CSV table of C-alpha atoms and ligand atoms in Angstrom, one decimal:
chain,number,residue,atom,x,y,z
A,78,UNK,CA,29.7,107.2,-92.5
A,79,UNK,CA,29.7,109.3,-96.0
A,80,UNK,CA,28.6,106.7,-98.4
A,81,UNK,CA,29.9,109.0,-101.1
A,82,UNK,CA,27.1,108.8,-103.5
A,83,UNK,CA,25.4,111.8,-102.7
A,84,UNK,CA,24.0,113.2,-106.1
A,85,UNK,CA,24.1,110.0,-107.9
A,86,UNK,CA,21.2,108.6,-109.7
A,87,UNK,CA,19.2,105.1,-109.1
A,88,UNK,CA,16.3,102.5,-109.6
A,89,UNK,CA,14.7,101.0,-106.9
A,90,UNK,CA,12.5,98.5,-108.4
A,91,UNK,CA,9.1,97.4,-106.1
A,92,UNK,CA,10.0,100.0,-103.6
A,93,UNK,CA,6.4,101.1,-102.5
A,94,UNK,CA,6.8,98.7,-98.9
A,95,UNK,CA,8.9,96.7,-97.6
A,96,UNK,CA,12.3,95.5,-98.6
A,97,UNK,CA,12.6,97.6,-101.8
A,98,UNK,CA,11.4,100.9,-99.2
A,99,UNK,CA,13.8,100.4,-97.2
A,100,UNK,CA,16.6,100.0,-99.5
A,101,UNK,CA,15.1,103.2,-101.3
A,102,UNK,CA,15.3,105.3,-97.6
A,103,UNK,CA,18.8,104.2,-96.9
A,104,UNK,CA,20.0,105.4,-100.5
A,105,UNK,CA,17.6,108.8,-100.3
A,106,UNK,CA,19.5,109.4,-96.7
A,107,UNK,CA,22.6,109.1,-98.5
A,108,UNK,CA,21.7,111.7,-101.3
A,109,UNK,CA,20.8,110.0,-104.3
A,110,UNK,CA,18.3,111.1,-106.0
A,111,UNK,CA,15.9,107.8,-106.8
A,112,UNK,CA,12.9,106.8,-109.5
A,113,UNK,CA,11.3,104.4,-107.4
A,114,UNK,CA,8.4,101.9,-108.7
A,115,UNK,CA,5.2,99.7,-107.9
A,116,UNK,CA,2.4,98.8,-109.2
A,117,UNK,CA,-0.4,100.8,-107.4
A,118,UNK,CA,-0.6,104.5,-108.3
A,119,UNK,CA,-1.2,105.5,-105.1
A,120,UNK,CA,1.2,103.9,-102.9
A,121,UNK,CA,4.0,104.1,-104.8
A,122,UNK,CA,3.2,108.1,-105.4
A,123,UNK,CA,2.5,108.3,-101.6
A,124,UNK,CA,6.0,106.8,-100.9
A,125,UNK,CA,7.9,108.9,-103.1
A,126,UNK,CA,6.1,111.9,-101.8
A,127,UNK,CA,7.4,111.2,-98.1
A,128,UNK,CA,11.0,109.8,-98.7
A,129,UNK,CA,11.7,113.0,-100.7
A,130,UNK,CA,10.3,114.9,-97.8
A,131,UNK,CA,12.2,113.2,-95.4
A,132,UNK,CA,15.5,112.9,-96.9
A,133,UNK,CA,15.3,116.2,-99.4
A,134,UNK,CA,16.4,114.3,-102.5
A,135,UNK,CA,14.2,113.5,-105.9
A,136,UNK,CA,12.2,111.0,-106.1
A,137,UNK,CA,10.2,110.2,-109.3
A,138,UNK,CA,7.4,107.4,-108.5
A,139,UNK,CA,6.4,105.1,-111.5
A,140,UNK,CA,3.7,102.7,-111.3
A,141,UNK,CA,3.9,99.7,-113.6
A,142,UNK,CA,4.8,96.2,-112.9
A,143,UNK,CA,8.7,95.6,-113.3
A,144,UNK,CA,8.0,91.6,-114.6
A,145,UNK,CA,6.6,93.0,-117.9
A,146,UNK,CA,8.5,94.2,-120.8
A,147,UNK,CA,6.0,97.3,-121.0
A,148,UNK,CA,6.1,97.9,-117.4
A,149,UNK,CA,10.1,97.9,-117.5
A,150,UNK,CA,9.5,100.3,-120.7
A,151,UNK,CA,7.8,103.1,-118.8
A,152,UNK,CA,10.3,102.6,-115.7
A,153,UNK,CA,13.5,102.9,-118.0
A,154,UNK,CA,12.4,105.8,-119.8
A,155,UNK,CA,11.7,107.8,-116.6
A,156,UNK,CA,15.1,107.0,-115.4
A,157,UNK,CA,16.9,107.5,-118.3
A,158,UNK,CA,20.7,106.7,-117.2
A,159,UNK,CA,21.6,105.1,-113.2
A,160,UNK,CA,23.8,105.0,-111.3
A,161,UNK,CA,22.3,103.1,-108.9
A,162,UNK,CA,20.1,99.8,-109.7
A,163,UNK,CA,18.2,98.2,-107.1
A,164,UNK,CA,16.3,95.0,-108.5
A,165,UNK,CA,12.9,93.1,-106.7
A,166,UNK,CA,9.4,92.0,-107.4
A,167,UNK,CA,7.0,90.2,-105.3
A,168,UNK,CA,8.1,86.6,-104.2
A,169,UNK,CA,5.9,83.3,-106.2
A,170,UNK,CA,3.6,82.0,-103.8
A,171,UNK,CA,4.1,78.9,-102.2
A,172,UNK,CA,3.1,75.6,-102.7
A,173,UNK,CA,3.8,72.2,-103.4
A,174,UNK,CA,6.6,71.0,-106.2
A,175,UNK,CA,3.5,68.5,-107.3
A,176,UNK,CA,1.1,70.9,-108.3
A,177,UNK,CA,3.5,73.7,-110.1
A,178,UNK,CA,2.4,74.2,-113.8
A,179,UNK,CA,5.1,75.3,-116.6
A,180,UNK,CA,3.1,78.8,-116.8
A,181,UNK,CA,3.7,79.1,-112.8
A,182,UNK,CA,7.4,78.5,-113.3
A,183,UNK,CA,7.5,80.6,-116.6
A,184,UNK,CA,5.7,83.5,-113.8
A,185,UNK,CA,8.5,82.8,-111.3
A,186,UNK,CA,11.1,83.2,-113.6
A,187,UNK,CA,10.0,86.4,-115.1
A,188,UNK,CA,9.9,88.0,-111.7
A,189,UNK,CA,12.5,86.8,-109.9
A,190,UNK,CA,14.7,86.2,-112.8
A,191,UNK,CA,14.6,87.5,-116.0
A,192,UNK,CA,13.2,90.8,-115.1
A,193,UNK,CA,16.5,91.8,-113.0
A,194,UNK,CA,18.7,90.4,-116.0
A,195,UNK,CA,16.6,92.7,-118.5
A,196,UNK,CA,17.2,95.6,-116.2
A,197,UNK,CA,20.9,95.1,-115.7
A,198,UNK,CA,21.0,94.7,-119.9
A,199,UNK,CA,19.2,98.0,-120.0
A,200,UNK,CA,21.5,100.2,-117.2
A,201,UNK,CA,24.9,98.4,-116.7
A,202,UNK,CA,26.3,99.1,-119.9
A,203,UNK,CA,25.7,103.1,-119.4
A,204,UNK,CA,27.5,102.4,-115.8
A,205,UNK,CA,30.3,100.8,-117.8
A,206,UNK,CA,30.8,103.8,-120.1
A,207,UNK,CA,30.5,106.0,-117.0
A,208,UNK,CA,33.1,103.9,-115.1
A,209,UNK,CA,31.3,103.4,-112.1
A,210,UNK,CA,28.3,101.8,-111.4
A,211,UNK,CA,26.9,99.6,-108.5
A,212,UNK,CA,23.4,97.1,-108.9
A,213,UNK,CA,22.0,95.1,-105.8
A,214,UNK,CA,19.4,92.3,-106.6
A,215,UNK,CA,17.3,91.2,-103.8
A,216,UNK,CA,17.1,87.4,-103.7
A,217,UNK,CA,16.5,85.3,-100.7
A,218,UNK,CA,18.2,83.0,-98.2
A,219,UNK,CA,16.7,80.2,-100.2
A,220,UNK,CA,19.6,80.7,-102.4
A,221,UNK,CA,21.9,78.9,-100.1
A,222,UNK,CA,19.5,77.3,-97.9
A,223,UNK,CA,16.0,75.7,-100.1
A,224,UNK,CA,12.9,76.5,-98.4
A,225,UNK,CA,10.7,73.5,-100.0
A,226,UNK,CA,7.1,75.3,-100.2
A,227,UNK,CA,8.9,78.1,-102.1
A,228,UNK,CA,10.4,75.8,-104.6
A,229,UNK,CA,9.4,78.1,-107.8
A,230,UNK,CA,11.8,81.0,-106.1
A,231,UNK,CA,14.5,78.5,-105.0
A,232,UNK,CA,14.4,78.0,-108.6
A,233,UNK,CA,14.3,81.2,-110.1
A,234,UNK,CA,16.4,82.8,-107.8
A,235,UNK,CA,19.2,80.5,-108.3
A,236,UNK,CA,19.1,81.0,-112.3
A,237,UNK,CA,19.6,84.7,-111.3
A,238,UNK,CA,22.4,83.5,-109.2
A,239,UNK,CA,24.2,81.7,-112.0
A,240,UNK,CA,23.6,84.6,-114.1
A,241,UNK,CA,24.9,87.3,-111.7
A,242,UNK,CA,28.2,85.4,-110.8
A,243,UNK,CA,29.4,85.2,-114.2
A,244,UNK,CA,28.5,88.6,-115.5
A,245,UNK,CA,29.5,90.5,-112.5
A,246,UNK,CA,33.3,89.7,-113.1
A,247,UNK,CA,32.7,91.0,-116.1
A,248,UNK,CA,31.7,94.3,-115.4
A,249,UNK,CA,34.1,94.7,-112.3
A,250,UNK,CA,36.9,96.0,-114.4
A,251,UNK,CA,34.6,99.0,-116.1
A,252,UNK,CA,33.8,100.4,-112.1
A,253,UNK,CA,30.6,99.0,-111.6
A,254,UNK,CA,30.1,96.1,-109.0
A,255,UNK,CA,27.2,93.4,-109.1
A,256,UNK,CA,25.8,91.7,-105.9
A,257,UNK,CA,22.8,90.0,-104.1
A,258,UNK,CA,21.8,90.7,-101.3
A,259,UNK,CA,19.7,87.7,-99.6
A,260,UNK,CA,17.3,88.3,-97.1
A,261,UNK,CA,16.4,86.0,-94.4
A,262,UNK,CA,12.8,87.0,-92.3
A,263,UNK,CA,12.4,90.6,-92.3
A,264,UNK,CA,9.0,92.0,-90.8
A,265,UNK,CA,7.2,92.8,-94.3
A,266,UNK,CA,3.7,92.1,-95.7
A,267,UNK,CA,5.6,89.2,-97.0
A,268,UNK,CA,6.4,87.9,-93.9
A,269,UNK,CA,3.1,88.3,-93.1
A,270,UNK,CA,1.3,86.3,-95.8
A,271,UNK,CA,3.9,83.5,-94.9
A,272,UNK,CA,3.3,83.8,-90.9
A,273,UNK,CA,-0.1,83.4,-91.8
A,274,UNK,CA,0.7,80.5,-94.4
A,275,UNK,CA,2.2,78.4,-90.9
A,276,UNK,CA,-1.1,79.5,-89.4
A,277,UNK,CA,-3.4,77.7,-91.1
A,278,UNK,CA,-1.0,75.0,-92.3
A,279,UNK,CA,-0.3,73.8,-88.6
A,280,UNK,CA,-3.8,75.0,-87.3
A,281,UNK,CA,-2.3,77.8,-84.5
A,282,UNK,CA,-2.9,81.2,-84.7
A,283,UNK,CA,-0.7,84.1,-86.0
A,284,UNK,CA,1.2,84.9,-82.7
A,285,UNK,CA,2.1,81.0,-82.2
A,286,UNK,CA,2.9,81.0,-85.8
A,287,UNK,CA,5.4,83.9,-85.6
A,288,UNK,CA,7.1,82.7,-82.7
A,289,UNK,CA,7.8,79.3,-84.0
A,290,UNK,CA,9.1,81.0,-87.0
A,291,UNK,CA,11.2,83.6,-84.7
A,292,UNK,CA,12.3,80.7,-82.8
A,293,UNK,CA,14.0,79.5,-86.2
A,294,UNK,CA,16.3,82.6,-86.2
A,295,UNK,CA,19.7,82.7,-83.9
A,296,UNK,CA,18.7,86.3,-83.0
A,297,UNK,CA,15.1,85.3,-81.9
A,298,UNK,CA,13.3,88.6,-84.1
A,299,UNK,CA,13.0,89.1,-87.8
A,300,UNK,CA,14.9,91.6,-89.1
A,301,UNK,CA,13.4,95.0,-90.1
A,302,UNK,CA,13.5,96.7,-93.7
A,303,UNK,CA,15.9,99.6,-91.8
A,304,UNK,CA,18.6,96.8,-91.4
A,305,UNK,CA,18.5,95.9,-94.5
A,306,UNK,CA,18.1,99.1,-96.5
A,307,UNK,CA,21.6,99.6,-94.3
A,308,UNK,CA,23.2,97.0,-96.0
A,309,UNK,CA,21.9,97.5,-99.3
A,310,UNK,CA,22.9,101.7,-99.2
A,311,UNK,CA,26.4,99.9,-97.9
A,312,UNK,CA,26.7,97.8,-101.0
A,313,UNK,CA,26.0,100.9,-103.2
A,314,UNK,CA,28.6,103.2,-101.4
A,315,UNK,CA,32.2,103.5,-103.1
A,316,UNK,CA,33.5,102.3,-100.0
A,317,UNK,CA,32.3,99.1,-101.5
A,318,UNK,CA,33.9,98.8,-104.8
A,319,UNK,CA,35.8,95.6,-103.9
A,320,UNK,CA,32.6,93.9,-103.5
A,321,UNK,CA,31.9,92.0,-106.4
A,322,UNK,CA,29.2,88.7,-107.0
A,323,UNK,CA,29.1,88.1,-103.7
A,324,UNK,CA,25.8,86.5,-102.1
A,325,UNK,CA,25.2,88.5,-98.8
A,326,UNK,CA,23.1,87.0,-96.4
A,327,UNK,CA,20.7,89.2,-93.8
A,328,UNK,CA,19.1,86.0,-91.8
A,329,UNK,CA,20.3,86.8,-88.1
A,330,UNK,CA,21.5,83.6,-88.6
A,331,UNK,CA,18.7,81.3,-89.8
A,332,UNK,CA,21.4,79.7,-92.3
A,333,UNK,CA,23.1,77.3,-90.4
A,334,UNK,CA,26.3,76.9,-92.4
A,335,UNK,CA,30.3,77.6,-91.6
A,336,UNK,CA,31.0,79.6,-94.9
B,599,LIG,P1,6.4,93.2,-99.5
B,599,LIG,O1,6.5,93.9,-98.2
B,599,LIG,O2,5.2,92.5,-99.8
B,599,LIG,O3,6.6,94.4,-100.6
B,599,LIG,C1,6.6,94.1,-102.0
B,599,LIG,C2,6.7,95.4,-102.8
B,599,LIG,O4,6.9,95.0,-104.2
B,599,LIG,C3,5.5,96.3,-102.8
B,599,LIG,O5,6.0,97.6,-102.9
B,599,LIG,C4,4.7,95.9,-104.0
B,599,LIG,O6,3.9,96.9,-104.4
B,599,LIG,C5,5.9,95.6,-105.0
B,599,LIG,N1,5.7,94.7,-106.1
B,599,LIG,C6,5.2,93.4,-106.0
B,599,LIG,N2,5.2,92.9,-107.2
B,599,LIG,C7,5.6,93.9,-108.1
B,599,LIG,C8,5.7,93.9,-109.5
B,599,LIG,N3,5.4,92.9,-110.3
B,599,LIG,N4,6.1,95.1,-110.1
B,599,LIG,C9,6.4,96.1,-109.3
B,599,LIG,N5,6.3,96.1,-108.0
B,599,LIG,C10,5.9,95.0,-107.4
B,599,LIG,O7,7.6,92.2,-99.8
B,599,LIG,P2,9.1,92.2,-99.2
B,599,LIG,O8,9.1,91.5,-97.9
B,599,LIG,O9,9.7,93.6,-99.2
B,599,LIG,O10,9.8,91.3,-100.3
B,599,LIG,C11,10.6,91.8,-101.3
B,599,LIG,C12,11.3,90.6,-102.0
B,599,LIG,O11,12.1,89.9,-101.1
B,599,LIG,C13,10.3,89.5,-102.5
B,599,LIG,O12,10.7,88.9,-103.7
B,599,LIG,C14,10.3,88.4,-101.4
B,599,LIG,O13,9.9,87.2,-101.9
B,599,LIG,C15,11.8,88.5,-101.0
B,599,LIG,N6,12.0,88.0,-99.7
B,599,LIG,C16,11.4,88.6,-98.6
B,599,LIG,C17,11.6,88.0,-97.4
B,599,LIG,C18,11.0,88.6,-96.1
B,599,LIG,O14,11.0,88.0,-95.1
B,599,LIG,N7,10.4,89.8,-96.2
B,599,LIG,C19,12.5,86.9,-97.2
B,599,LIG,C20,13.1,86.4,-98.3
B,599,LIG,C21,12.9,86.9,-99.6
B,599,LIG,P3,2.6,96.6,-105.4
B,599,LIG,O15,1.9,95.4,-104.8
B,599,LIG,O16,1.8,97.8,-105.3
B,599,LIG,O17,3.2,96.4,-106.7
């Protein structure tokens, strides 16, 4: 399918691995022409190097990190104007709601909240003079479904949430449309440092870990960055432009719910 945005410009925030890659790939494949960002030189330079290859677009790598207000600095001043906005950081680590300090939440929020609104305050209102604009925040399925040991991202994701579902009816009327998109397990590094979390938590090893946690998913696998890149290169087509504050969830099921 033509997504229709070949040629248009975007931010992919924490795009060096992962979720944010895969999102990147799926919009390069497309056409657009992408700044992408993380925080080590290298990898983020190396990963701009071989999407551009790949997919014959621009890519611009920037490494800073997106949760502070001079690492956002540098990343909106090599982009300039988007089209496009991806948000994502790195998830808070988990632990146990007795033991979470005000700085840990004040962390959490900054990452997983208040560094996506800053970036929407800094692009969407260029989209909105534009008349057409299209943002994806990458959340998690903990947003309709509370994973307890992450309890500082149920929290900050869901103030992002709040935030998104008022201010993306908003904006709809001005062409640009707001959305999350919530991933369930996807085979990352993340998913990693979490298998390995259940690891040493139960006392099993990293296989045994892994296929207890597959065995929590209708589909019986994770999902894959590829899928979900899909979706999020789906979101940002104009085939999509009746989308709007929606909550998309990519679990293979995990979320046991009717609507
Ligand atoms: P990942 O594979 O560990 O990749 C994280 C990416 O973000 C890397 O490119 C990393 O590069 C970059 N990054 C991390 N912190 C950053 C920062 N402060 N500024 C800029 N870049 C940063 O993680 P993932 O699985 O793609 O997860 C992406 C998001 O989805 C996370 O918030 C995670 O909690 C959430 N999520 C993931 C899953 C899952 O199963 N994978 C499920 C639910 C939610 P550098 O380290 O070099 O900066």
């Amino acid at each position: 399918m033509d997504l229709g945005i070949r040629g248009k410009r975007g931010l992919v925030c924490a795009a060096s691995k992962g979720l944010g890659r895969g999102c990147a790939e799926a919009l390069a494949a497309a056409g657009v022409d992408l700044v992408i960002n993380s925080r080590t030189e290298a990898e983020i330079t190396r990963t701009a190097h071989e999407i551009a290859e790949r997919h014959g677009v621009t890519v611009t790598p920037v490494a800073a990190d997106i949760t502070t207000e001079a690492g956002r600095a540098r990343v909106l001043e090599a982009v300039g104007h988007a089209d496009i906005l991806v948000t994502n950081a790195g998830g808070p680590p988990p632990g146990d709601w007795r033991d979470w300090s005000r700085d840990d939440f004040v962390r959490a929020l900054d990452a997983n909240m208040l560094s996506a609104v800053a970036l929407m305050q800094a692009l969407v209102p260029g989209m909105m003079d534009r008349g057409w604009g299209r943002v994806v925040n990458i959340t998690s399925q903990s947003v309709r479904s509370p994973i307890a040991v992450l309890g500082l991202s149920n929290s900050a994701r869901a103030g992002l949430t709040g935030f998104v579902a008022g201010m993306s009816r908003q904006v709809a009327g001005s062409g640009v449309c707001v959305n999350n998109l919530l991933p369930g397990i996807h085979a990352t590094d993340r998913a990693n440092s979490l298998d390995r979390g259940v690891a040493e938590q139960d006392g099993i090893d990293l296989d045994e870990a892994r296929r207890r946690r597959q065995a929590t998913i209708p589909t019986g696998t994770y999902g894959t960055a590829e899928d979900f890149g899909a979706t999020c290169a789906f979101l940002c087509s104009q085939q999509a432009r009746f989308i709007v504050g929606q909550n998309i969830l990519l679990d293979g099921g995990a979320v046991n719910v009717t609507i």
